[in-house]
Short mmCIF file of C-alpha atoms and ligand atoms in Angstrom, two decimals:
data_model
loop_
_atom_site.label_atom_id
_atom_site.label_comp_id
_atom_site.label_asym_id
_atom_site.label_seq_id
_atom_site.Cartn_x
_atom_site.Cartn_y
_atom_site.Cartn_z
CA MET V 27 -23.10 22.75 10.63
CA SER V 28 -23.91 24.92 7.98
CA THR V 29 -26.92 23.89 5.86
CA ALA V 30 -25.08 23.10 2.65
CA THR V 31 -22.94 20.64 4.64
CA LEU V 32 -25.92 19.00 6.38
CA THR V 33 -27.69 18.89 2.59
CA ILE V 34 -24.47 17.30 1.21
CA GLN V 35 -24.66 14.82 4.20
CA GLN V 36 -27.99 14.06 3.93
CA GLN V 37 -28.21 13.17 0.25
CA ASP V 38 -24.82 11.28 1.03
CA SER V 39 -26.50 9.35 3.58
CA ALA V 40 -29.77 8.88 1.37
CA HIS V 41 -27.62 7.68 -2.06
CA CYS V 42 -23.91 7.36 -1.48
CA LEU V 43 -22.99 4.04 0.12
CA HIS V 44 -18.82 4.19 1.24
CA PRO V 45 -16.19 1.48 1.19
CA PHE V 46 -15.79 -0.32 4.41
CA THR V 47 -18.37 1.67 6.38
CA ASN V 48 -20.99 0.65 8.77
CA PHE V 49 -23.51 2.51 7.04
CA LYS V 50 -26.04 2.98 9.89
CA GLU V 51 -22.63 4.08 11.99
CA LEU V 52 -22.05 6.69 9.01
CA ASN V 53 -25.92 7.76 8.69
CA ALA V 54 -26.37 8.46 12.02
CA LYS V 55 -22.94 10.85 12.35
CA GLY V 56 -22.86 12.41 8.64
CA ALA V 57 -19.44 12.24 6.73
CA ARG V 58 -16.82 14.66 6.55
CA VAL V 59 -17.28 16.84 3.64
CA ILE V 60 -13.33 17.20 1.61
CA GLU V 61 -13.66 20.04 -0.32
CA ARG V 62 -10.37 20.64 -1.53
CA GLY V 63 -6.82 20.30 -1.16
CA GLU V 64 -3.44 22.38 -1.13
CA GLY V 65 -0.17 20.62 -0.48
CA VAL V 66 -0.03 18.53 2.58
CA PHE V 67 -3.56 19.73 3.41
CA VAL V 68 -7.09 19.36 2.97
CA PHE V 69 -9.76 21.82 3.56
CA ASP V 70 -13.42 20.56 4.58
CA SER V 71 -17.10 22.08 4.23
CA GLU V 72 -17.11 23.82 7.58
CA GLY V 73 -13.53 25.21 6.98
CA ASN V 74 -11.44 23.38 9.00
CA LYS V 75 -7.96 22.67 7.62
CA LEU V 76 -6.80 19.15 8.25
CA LEU V 77 -3.05 17.68 7.81
CA ASP V 78 -3.39 14.68 5.65
CA ALA V 79 -0.64 12.45 7.27
CA MET V 80 -2.06 10.06 5.15
CA ALA V 81 -1.68 11.36 1.72
CA GLY V 82 -5.64 10.55 1.35
CA LEU V 83 -5.09 6.68 1.15
CA TRP V 84 -1.43 6.26 0.95
CA CYS V 85 -1.63 7.94 -2.56
CA VAL V 86 -1.28 11.82 -2.64
CA ASN V 87 2.63 11.68 -3.03
CA LEU V 88 3.42 15.25 -4.50
CA GLY V 89 0.34 16.81 -2.35
CA TYR V 90 -2.18 18.61 -3.53
CA GLY V 91 -2.95 20.94 -6.94
CA ARG V 92 -0.20 20.36 -8.57
CA GLN V 93 -0.97 21.81 -12.18
CA GLU V 94 1.47 19.90 -13.90
CA LEU V 95 -0.16 17.20 -13.09
CA VAL V 96 -4.09 18.42 -13.92
CA ASP V 97 -2.21 20.14 -17.42
CA ALA V 98 -1.03 16.56 -18.30
CA ALA V 99 -4.46 14.73 -17.80
CA ALA V 100 -6.28 17.47 -19.78
CA LYS V 101 -3.89 17.63 -22.32
CA GLN V 102 -3.91 14.24 -23.32
CA MET V 103 -8.25 13.98 -22.84
CA GLN V 104 -8.06 16.65 -25.76
CA GLN V 105 -5.81 14.70 -28.02
CA LEU V 106 -7.07 11.19 -27.09
CA PRO V 107 -9.44 10.67 -24.09
CA TYR V 108 -9.89 7.25 -24.42
CA TYR V 109 -8.08 4.09 -26.50
CA ASN V 110 -8.25 0.40 -25.61
CA LEU V 111 -4.57 -1.69 -26.03
CA PHE V 112 -7.19 -4.78 -26.94
CA PHE V 113 -7.59 -5.76 -30.93
CA GLN V 114 -3.48 -4.80 -31.54
CA THR V 115 -3.66 -1.33 -30.89
CA THR V 116 -1.43 0.51 -28.56
CA HIS V 117 -0.91 4.37 -28.08
CA SER V 118 1.80 6.73 -27.01
CA PRO V 119 1.15 7.38 -23.95
CA ALA V 120 1.18 3.30 -22.37
CA VAL V 121 4.01 2.87 -24.34
CA GLU V 122 6.26 5.58 -23.08
CA LEU V 123 4.62 4.88 -19.88
CA SER V 124 5.85 1.21 -19.82
CA THR V 125 9.31 2.07 -21.54
CA LEU V 126 9.66 4.40 -18.56
CA LEU V 127 9.06 2.17 -15.75
CA ALA V 128 11.40 -0.81 -17.53
CA GLU V 129 13.87 1.58 -17.26
CA LEU V 130 12.86 2.51 -13.55
CA THR V 131 12.12 -0.76 -12.15
CA PRO V 132 15.43 -3.26 -11.13
CA GLU V 133 17.18 -5.40 -13.90
CA GLY V 134 15.08 -7.78 -15.27
CA LEU V 135 11.93 -6.13 -15.05
CA ASN V 136 10.74 -4.70 -18.00
CA HIS V 137 6.78 -5.94 -19.01
CA ALA V 138 4.21 -3.46 -17.70
CA PHE V 139 0.34 -5.70 -17.41
CA PHE V 140 -1.46 -1.76 -16.93
CA THR V 141 -4.73 -1.82 -14.72
CA GLY V 142 -7.19 0.29 -13.06
CA SER V 143 -5.84 -0.64 -9.34
CA GLY V 144 -4.35 -1.95 -6.95
CA SER V 145 -6.57 -4.57 -6.57
CA GLU V 146 -7.22 -5.25 -10.08
CA CYS V 147 -3.47 -5.75 -10.08
CA ASN V 148 -3.43 -8.51 -7.85
CA ASP V 149 -6.45 -10.30 -9.62
CA THR V 150 -3.70 -10.16 -12.54
CA VAL V 151 -1.44 -12.03 -11.32
CA VAL V 152 -3.63 -14.75 -9.74
CA ARG V 153 -4.49 -14.91 -13.01
CA MET V 154 -0.99 -14.84 -14.88
CA VAL V 155 0.92 -16.71 -12.36
CA ARG V 156 -1.32 -20.39 -13.44
CA HIS V 157 -1.58 -19.50 -16.47
CA TYR V 158 2.48 -19.52 -16.89
CA TRP V 159 3.02 -22.49 -15.17
CA ALA V 160 0.03 -24.13 -17.36
CA SER V 161 2.52 -22.68 -20.13
CA LYS V 162 5.24 -24.59 -18.50
CA GLY V 163 3.45 -27.58 -18.57
CA GLN V 164 2.55 -27.67 -15.18
CA PRO V 165 -0.51 -27.03 -14.80
CA ASN V 166 -1.13 -28.33 -11.19
CA LYS V 167 1.14 -25.16 -9.47
CA LEU V 168 -1.82 -23.64 -8.69
CA GLU V 169 -1.41 -22.52 -5.48
CA ILE V 170 -0.54 -19.09 -4.19
CA ILE V 171 0.65 -18.25 -0.15
CA SER V 172 -0.04 -15.02 1.39
CA ARG V 173 0.15 -14.14 4.40
CA ASN V 174 -2.56 -13.64 7.82
CA ASN V 175 -3.23 -9.50 8.01
CA ALA V 176 -1.78 -8.77 4.75
CA TYR V 177 -3.99 -6.35 2.39
CA HIS V 178 -4.03 -7.15 -1.39
CA GLY V 179 -7.20 -5.39 -2.54
CA SER V 180 -10.96 -5.47 -2.25
CA THR V 181 -11.85 -7.93 -4.91
CA MET V 182 -12.48 -11.45 -4.93
CA ALA V 183 -8.75 -12.44 -5.39
CA GLY V 184 -7.59 -9.65 -3.61
CA ALA V 185 -9.94 -10.02 -0.44
CA SER V 186 -8.63 -14.07 -0.68
CA LEU V 187 -5.19 -13.20 -0.69
CA GLY V 188 -4.95 -10.61 1.38
CA GLY V 189 -5.21 -12.30 5.07
CA MET V 190 -8.00 -9.83 6.81
CA GLY V 191 -10.39 -12.26 8.65
CA PHE V 192 -13.09 -9.84 8.94
CA MET V 193 -13.11 -9.50 5.09
CA HIS V 194 -12.91 -13.23 4.81
CA ALA V 195 -15.51 -13.76 6.93
CA GLN V 196 -17.99 -11.87 4.37
CA GLY V 197 -18.86 -13.23 1.03
CA GLY V 198 -17.33 -17.02 1.67
CA LEU V 199 -13.42 -15.90 0.87
CA PRO V 200 -10.90 -17.53 0.42
CA LEU V 201 -10.46 -18.71 -3.05
CA PRO V 202 -9.46 -22.16 -2.72
CA ASN V 203 -5.75 -22.58 -3.44
CA ILE V 204 -4.93 -19.57 -1.55
CA SER V 205 -3.54 -20.33 1.58
CA HIS V 206 -1.44 -18.31 4.74
CA ILE V 207 1.31 -18.25 6.73
CA ASP V 208 1.82 -16.02 10.08
CA GLN V 209 2.97 -12.54 9.52
CA PRO V 210 6.19 -10.87 10.52
CA TYR V 211 4.40 -8.92 13.42
CA TRP V 212 6.98 -8.74 16.46
CA PHE V 213 5.50 -5.61 18.63
CA GLU V 214 2.21 -8.08 18.30
CA GLU V 215 3.48 -11.29 17.79
CA GLY V 216 7.39 -11.68 18.71
CA GLN V 217 7.64 -9.89 22.19
CA GLY V 218 9.97 -11.86 24.33
CA GLN V 219 12.06 -13.57 21.35
CA ASP V 220 14.65 -11.64 19.93
CA PRO V 221 13.32 -10.00 16.71
CA GLN V 222 15.77 -11.29 14.37
CA GLN V 223 15.31 -14.38 15.19
CA PHE V 224 11.19 -14.18 15.28
CA GLY V 225 11.96 -12.39 11.20
CA LEU V 226 13.96 -15.61 10.50
CA GLU V 227 11.20 -17.96 12.26
CA ARG V 228 8.17 -16.31 10.55
CA ALA V 229 10.03 -16.30 7.02
CA GLN V 230 10.66 -20.29 7.41
CA GLN V 231 6.71 -21.15 7.24
CA LEU V 232 7.40 -20.45 3.82
CA GLU V 233 9.47 -23.35 3.75
CA GLN V 234 6.63 -25.11 5.65
CA LYS V 235 3.84 -24.50 4.06
CA ILE V 236 6.04 -24.88 0.47
CA LEU V 237 6.95 -28.75 1.78
CA GLY V 238 3.69 -29.29 3.29
CA LEU V 239 1.47 -28.75 0.05
CA GLY V 240 3.77 -30.54 -2.40
CA GLU V 241 6.59 -27.88 -4.12
CA ASP V 242 5.18 -29.36 -7.32
CA LYS V 243 1.49 -27.64 -5.97
CA VAL V 244 3.47 -24.20 -5.54
CA ALA V 245 2.80 -21.37 -8.06
CA ALA V 246 3.69 -18.25 -6.33
CA PHE V 247 4.32 -15.82 -2.90
CA ILE V 248 2.86 -12.72 -2.34
CA ALA V 249 3.80 -10.24 -0.13
CA GLU V 250 3.76 -6.88 0.88
CA PRO V 251 7.66 -5.37 1.53
CA ILE V 252 5.76 -3.61 4.56
CA GLN V 253 2.44 -4.34 5.27
CA GLY V 254 0.80 -0.84 4.87
CA ALA V 255 -3.61 -1.28 6.13
CA GLY V 256 -2.17 -4.47 8.36
CA GLY V 257 -0.49 -1.77 10.63
CA VAL V 258 2.62 -0.05 8.81
CA ILE V 259 4.25 -4.06 9.71
CA ILE V 260 7.93 -3.61 9.67
CA PRO V 261 9.71 -7.06 8.82
CA PRO V 262 12.88 -7.38 11.40
CA ASP V 263 16.31 -7.49 8.58
CA SER V 264 16.22 -11.51 8.85
CA TYR V 265 13.03 -11.73 7.01
CA TRP V 266 13.33 -10.55 3.69
CA PRO V 267 16.70 -12.40 2.29
CA GLU V 268 15.30 -15.86 4.26
CA ILE V 269 11.53 -15.51 1.77
CA GLN V 270 14.35 -14.87 -1.05
CA ARG V 271 15.87 -18.30 -0.14
CA ILE V 272 13.57 -20.40 -0.08
CA CYS V 273 11.42 -19.00 -3.09
CA ASP V 274 14.95 -19.48 -5.20
CA LYS V 275 15.19 -23.03 -3.93
CA TYR V 276 11.76 -23.89 -4.53
CA ASP V 277 11.48 -22.19 -7.84
CA ILE V 278 8.60 -20.27 -6.01
CA LEU V 279 7.69 -16.56 -8.06
CA LEU V 280 7.90 -14.19 -6.07
CA ILE V 281 5.20 -11.47 -6.12
CA VAL V 282 6.33 -7.94 -4.36
CA ASP V 283 3.17 -5.94 -3.52
CA GLU V 284 4.16 -2.18 -3.76
CA VAL V 285 1.10 -0.70 -4.37
CA ILE V 286 1.79 1.45 -1.19
CA CYS V 287 5.51 1.02 -1.11
CA GLY V 288 6.26 2.07 -4.61
CA PHE V 289 7.16 5.45 -6.21
CA GLY V 290 9.56 6.32 -3.29
CA ARG V 291 7.73 5.55 0.07
CA THR V 292 10.89 4.26 1.52
CA GLY V 293 13.58 6.39 0.18
CA GLU V 294 14.38 4.46 -3.30
CA TRP V 295 12.22 4.61 -6.20
CA PHE V 296 10.79 0.42 -5.14
CA ALA V 297 10.99 -1.17 -1.77
CA CYS V 298 12.32 -4.21 -3.65
CA GLN V 299 16.42 -2.10 -4.18
CA THR V 300 15.52 -1.01 -0.18
CA TYR V 301 14.97 -4.66 0.81
CA ASN V 302 17.27 -6.56 -1.86
CA ILE V 303 14.29 -8.31 -3.02
CA LYS V 304 14.01 -10.16 -6.49
CA PRO V 305 10.61 -9.77 -7.79
CA ASP V 306 9.15 -12.27 -10.77
CA LEU V 307 6.14 -10.03 -10.50
CA LEU V 308 6.07 -6.57 -9.22
CA CYS V 309 2.11 -4.74 -8.11
CA LEU V 310 2.36 -0.48 -8.16
CA ALA V 311 -0.58 1.45 -8.19
CA LYS V 312 -1.63 4.32 -5.96
CA GLY V 313 1.93 6.23 -6.14
CA ILE V 314 2.18 5.80 -9.55
CA THR V 315 -0.19 9.10 -10.66
CA SER V 316 -0.18 10.22 -7.12
CA GLY V 317 -3.90 9.43 -7.25
CA TYR V 318 -4.51 12.01 -9.10
CA LEU V 319 -5.92 9.48 -11.44
CA PRO V 320 -6.92 5.51 -11.21
CA MET V 321 -4.01 3.37 -12.33
CA GLY V 322 -2.40 0.41 -11.41
CA ALA V 323 0.32 -1.85 -13.33
CA VAL V 324 2.22 -5.46 -12.94
CA ILE V 325 5.59 -4.77 -13.98
CA VAL V 326 6.31 -8.70 -14.96
CA SER V 327 10.16 -10.17 -15.35
CA ASP V 328 11.71 -10.98 -18.48
CA LYS V 329 11.62 -14.52 -17.27
CA VAL V 330 7.31 -14.74 -17.09
CA ALA V 331 7.16 -12.32 -19.69
CA GLN V 332 8.78 -15.22 -21.90
CA GLY V 333 7.31 -18.09 -20.62
CA LEU V 334 4.07 -16.10 -21.45
CA THR V 335 5.27 -15.51 -25.16
CA GLU V 336 6.87 -18.90 -25.89
CA ALA V 337 2.86 -20.44 -24.65
CA ASP V 338 1.80 -19.00 -28.05
CA THR V 339 -1.72 -18.61 -26.54
CA GLU V 340 -3.87 -15.83 -25.79
CA PHE V 341 -3.60 -14.53 -22.05
CA ALA V 342 -7.05 -14.35 -21.82
CA HIS V 343 -7.36 -10.97 -19.61
CA GLY V 344 -7.80 -7.26 -19.58
CA PHE V 345 -9.43 -4.12 -18.15
CA THR V 346 -11.70 -1.57 -20.52
CA TYR V 347 -9.53 0.40 -18.91
CA SER V 348 -5.86 -1.15 -18.64
CA GLY V 349 -3.60 1.62 -20.38
CA HIS V 350 -5.86 4.79 -20.27
CA PRO V 351 -4.47 7.59 -21.98
CA ALA V 352 -5.20 9.92 -19.80
CA ALA V 353 -3.52 8.02 -16.20
CA CYS V 354 -0.68 7.37 -18.45
CA ALA V 355 0.25 10.52 -19.30
CA VAL V 356 -0.71 11.47 -15.46
CA ALA V 357 2.00 9.06 -14.31
CA ILE V 358 4.86 9.99 -16.86
CA GLU V 359 3.98 13.60 -15.45
CA ASN V 360 4.13 12.34 -12.13
CA ILE V 361 7.21 9.98 -12.82
CA ARG V 362 9.25 13.22 -14.47
CA ILE V 363 8.09 15.60 -11.39
CA MET V 364 9.76 12.68 -9.36
CA GLN V 365 12.94 13.40 -11.11
CA GLN V 366 13.25 16.93 -11.57
CA GLU V 367 12.50 17.69 -7.88
CA ASN V 368 14.55 14.38 -6.51
CA ILE V 369 11.87 13.18 -4.78
CA ILE V 370 13.87 9.63 -4.06
CA SER V 371 16.95 11.53 -2.52
CA HIS V 372 14.54 14.10 -0.38
CA VAL V 373 13.17 11.36 1.05
CA ARG V 374 16.21 8.86 1.96
CA ASP V 375 18.86 11.37 2.63
CA ASP V 376 16.41 14.19 4.02
CA ILE V 377 13.11 13.83 5.30
CA ALA V 378 12.58 10.46 6.11
CA PRO V 379 15.46 10.53 8.60
CA TYR V 380 13.87 13.92 10.09
CA LEU V 381 10.40 12.31 10.46
CA ALA V 382 12.62 9.14 12.13
CA GLN V 383 14.26 11.23 14.66
CA ARG V 384 11.26 13.14 15.57
CA TRP V 385 8.39 10.46 15.25
CA GLN V 386 10.75 8.18 17.95
CA GLU V 387 9.92 10.88 20.28
CA LEU V 388 6.30 9.86 20.89
CA ALA V 389 7.76 6.69 22.06
CA SER V 390 8.47 8.49 25.23
CA HIS V 391 4.46 9.13 25.80
CA PRO V 392 2.49 7.08 28.67
CA LEU V 393 0.51 5.45 25.85
CA VAL V 394 3.00 4.70 23.54
CA GLY V 395 4.33 0.87 23.55
CA GLU V 396 6.42 1.37 20.84
CA ALA V 397 7.14 3.63 17.91
CA ARG V 398 8.72 2.33 14.81
CA SER V 399 9.40 4.26 11.13
CA LYS V 400 11.02 3.34 7.34
CA GLY V 401 11.12 5.61 4.93
CA MET V 402 7.52 7.77 4.75
CA VAL V 403 5.59 5.27 6.83
CA ALA V 404 5.66 5.01 10.58
CA ALA V 405 3.67 3.91 13.51
CA ILE V 406 2.80 4.32 17.53
CA GLU V 407 0.92 1.23 19.26
CA LEU V 408 -1.03 2.37 21.68
CA VAL V 409 -1.39 0.62 25.23
CA ALA V 410 -3.03 0.70 28.53
CA ASP V 411 0.17 -0.02 30.32
CA LYS V 412 3.45 1.41 28.97
CA ASN V 413 5.48 -1.01 31.21
CA THR V 414 4.16 -4.46 30.77
CA LEU V 415 2.61 -3.41 26.83
CA GLN V 416 -0.62 -4.32 27.77
CA ARG V 417 -3.41 -3.59 24.76
CA PHE V 418 -6.51 -1.44 25.83
CA SER V 419 -9.48 -3.83 25.85
CA LYS V 420 -11.51 -4.17 22.46
CA GLU V 421 -14.74 -2.05 24.40
CA GLN V 422 -12.17 1.16 24.88
CA GLY V 423 -11.11 1.12 21.49
CA ALA V 424 -8.49 3.47 21.76
CA GLY V 425 -7.43 3.58 18.53
CA GLY V 426 -10.60 5.01 17.49
CA VAL V 427 -11.06 7.30 19.90
CA CYS V 428 -7.20 8.61 19.12
CA ARG V 429 -8.33 8.80 15.32
CA ASP V 430 -11.49 11.01 15.87
CA ILE V 431 -9.08 13.60 18.17
CA CYS V 432 -6.85 13.78 16.06
CA ILE V 433 -9.28 14.80 13.62
CA ASN V 434 -10.69 17.12 15.82
CA ASN V 435 -6.94 18.61 16.56
CA GLY V 436 -6.65 19.16 12.37
CA LEU V 437 -4.39 15.64 12.31
CA ILE V 438 -5.35 13.59 9.69
CA MET V 439 -3.67 10.16 10.64
CA ARG V 440 -5.50 6.28 10.68
CA ALA V 441 -6.12 3.67 12.97
CA CYS V 442 -6.02 -0.60 12.84
CA GLY V 443 -7.17 -1.68 15.29
CA ASP V 444 -5.01 0.27 18.24
CA THR V 445 -2.48 0.92 15.58
CA MET V 446 -1.78 4.49 15.20
CA ILE V 447 -0.56 5.18 11.07
CA ILE V 448 0.94 8.09 8.97
CA SER V 449 2.05 7.98 5.14
CA PRO V 450 2.51 11.32 4.49
CA PRO V 451 2.92 12.72 0.94
CA LEU V 452 6.65 12.90 0.08
CA VAL V 453 7.02 16.64 0.03
CA ILE V 454 6.19 17.27 3.15
CA THR V 455 8.81 19.36 4.88
CA LYS V 456 10.48 19.49 8.06
CA GLN V 457 8.55 22.46 9.24
CA GLN V 458 5.09 20.34 8.40
CA VAL V 459 6.59 17.78 9.96
CA ASP V 460 7.23 19.10 13.34
CA GLN V 461 3.77 20.31 12.75
CA LEU V 462 2.61 16.73 12.09
CA ILE V 463 4.45 15.92 15.59
CA THR V 464 3.35 19.20 17.94
CA LEU V 465 0.00 17.90 17.12
CA ALA V 466 0.28 14.13 17.35
CA LYS V 467 1.44 14.87 21.21
CA GLN V 468 -1.16 16.89 22.14
CA SER V 469 -3.76 14.37 20.56
CA LEU V 470 -2.41 11.67 22.36
CA ASP V 471 -2.20 13.98 25.86
CA ASP V 472 -6.31 14.45 24.90
CA THR V 473 -6.27 10.45 23.75
CA LEU V 474 -5.08 10.07 27.49
CA GLN V 475 -7.00 11.77 29.40
CA ALA V 476 -10.15 10.60 27.54
CA LEU V 477 -9.56 6.89 27.61
CA SER V 478 -9.06 7.50 31.26
C1 LIG G 503 -4.47 -0.19 -1.43
C2 LIG G 503 -3.47 -1.77 -1.81
C3 LIG G 503 -3.76 -2.54 -2.74
C4 LIG G 503 -5.64 -2.56 -3.39
O1 LIG G 503 -5.23 -1.26 -4.26
P1 LIG G 503 -7.00 -0.71 -4.90
O2 LIG G 503 -6.13 0.38 -5.79
O3 LIG G 503 -7.65 -0.14 -3.66
O4 LIG G 503 -7.47 -1.31 -5.37
C5 LIG G 503 -3.48 -3.85 -2.89
N1 LIG G 503 -2.24 -3.63 -2.14
C6 LIG G 503 -1.83 -2.92 -1.42
C7 LIG G 503 -0.53 -3.67 -0.66
C8 LIG G 503 -2.40 -1.96 -0.63
O5 LIG G 503 -2.14 -0.85 -0.24
#
């Protein structure tokens, strides 16, 4: 370890508190210092080159080092680095981006409420749907239904909507009037059942929950099209049509959290197109700027926007950085590049089918119980016994062992328990996918050896 790296690590331990981190453990070990990025690779302070198969945190969709995005931010910062949308003012970057998003998103979704992150989007939707129903004369429609093992961010509302038990356990969550149904995670919870039947049953829990709470009490249902942080959980095809039917039948607003799935990840601009979902509210962040600046947007349907407008009262909600001009400028440029480089068809017709084919090769590895992918997200399930699909014990920590071995081999994969997941930049090439698969196979072999 170089002295330069050690100095940064010491100051980091002394002063920088990291998200979702055991501070004691990290301080003992020292953080890896990432210095720069180029395309799908990042480089650390020790000169190691890492294939970033997580695109940062599911966000660097166009890859690192895109000068156009840097220039868009610089140009906007020179002209107007900041102004807000409060107090009856506006600016061109926010207007241009909201117009662009209205064109890109499915029919009927024509209004953007800007935020600084995915969590802020989900705080916004909680307040917005309750305000909407109150405006409609139904103030008792407060309850929001979500799912166990969902991830909707880390603010109080985001963590409450999320279904992560270890998050709820800290800080007395969830907030009131938020409840959860089971997730459509076939590998973990549905084995022995027909996957389509399982998907249908999990969706029908929504109907039971609505009836249990009372239709007149339920404001909305929120879900990720594919659960991301929960472990890249791809629902059976039977799931989403049934959810849609239930939301329509009981007049429950459908909030689709596409913070990961939006902007091409599933091979369409939005996963609600992939799954034919008709959201009332659509949460976007991460890929909206390819992560170059923080930004989020709640896309609001005509129906909800009309209700809020007819209310003729102030929606008492917003952030200093709602519609930040530089973030908007980067988002506009990010979308322009995606259009110019045909990123959607590159994903749908070219690189996602290739990734799917090569990723399936991992299924034959003795450690792997299942390999799955959809668009540019993929997962493998690590198992101790390939025949019975028995998991490793918690103490063995197979996922963590595999993740550390991957990094040492030059590959950034993430572990969610014993589920290994990837979400590479959308611009990854076939040759780089080959490299990813080679590194993954090598790392699985090394993990097998380490665990036996
Ligand atoms: C990351 C994520 C969020 C939270 O976004 P932040 O920008 O970290 O606040 C919300 N929902 C989903 C589905 C996410 O993946």
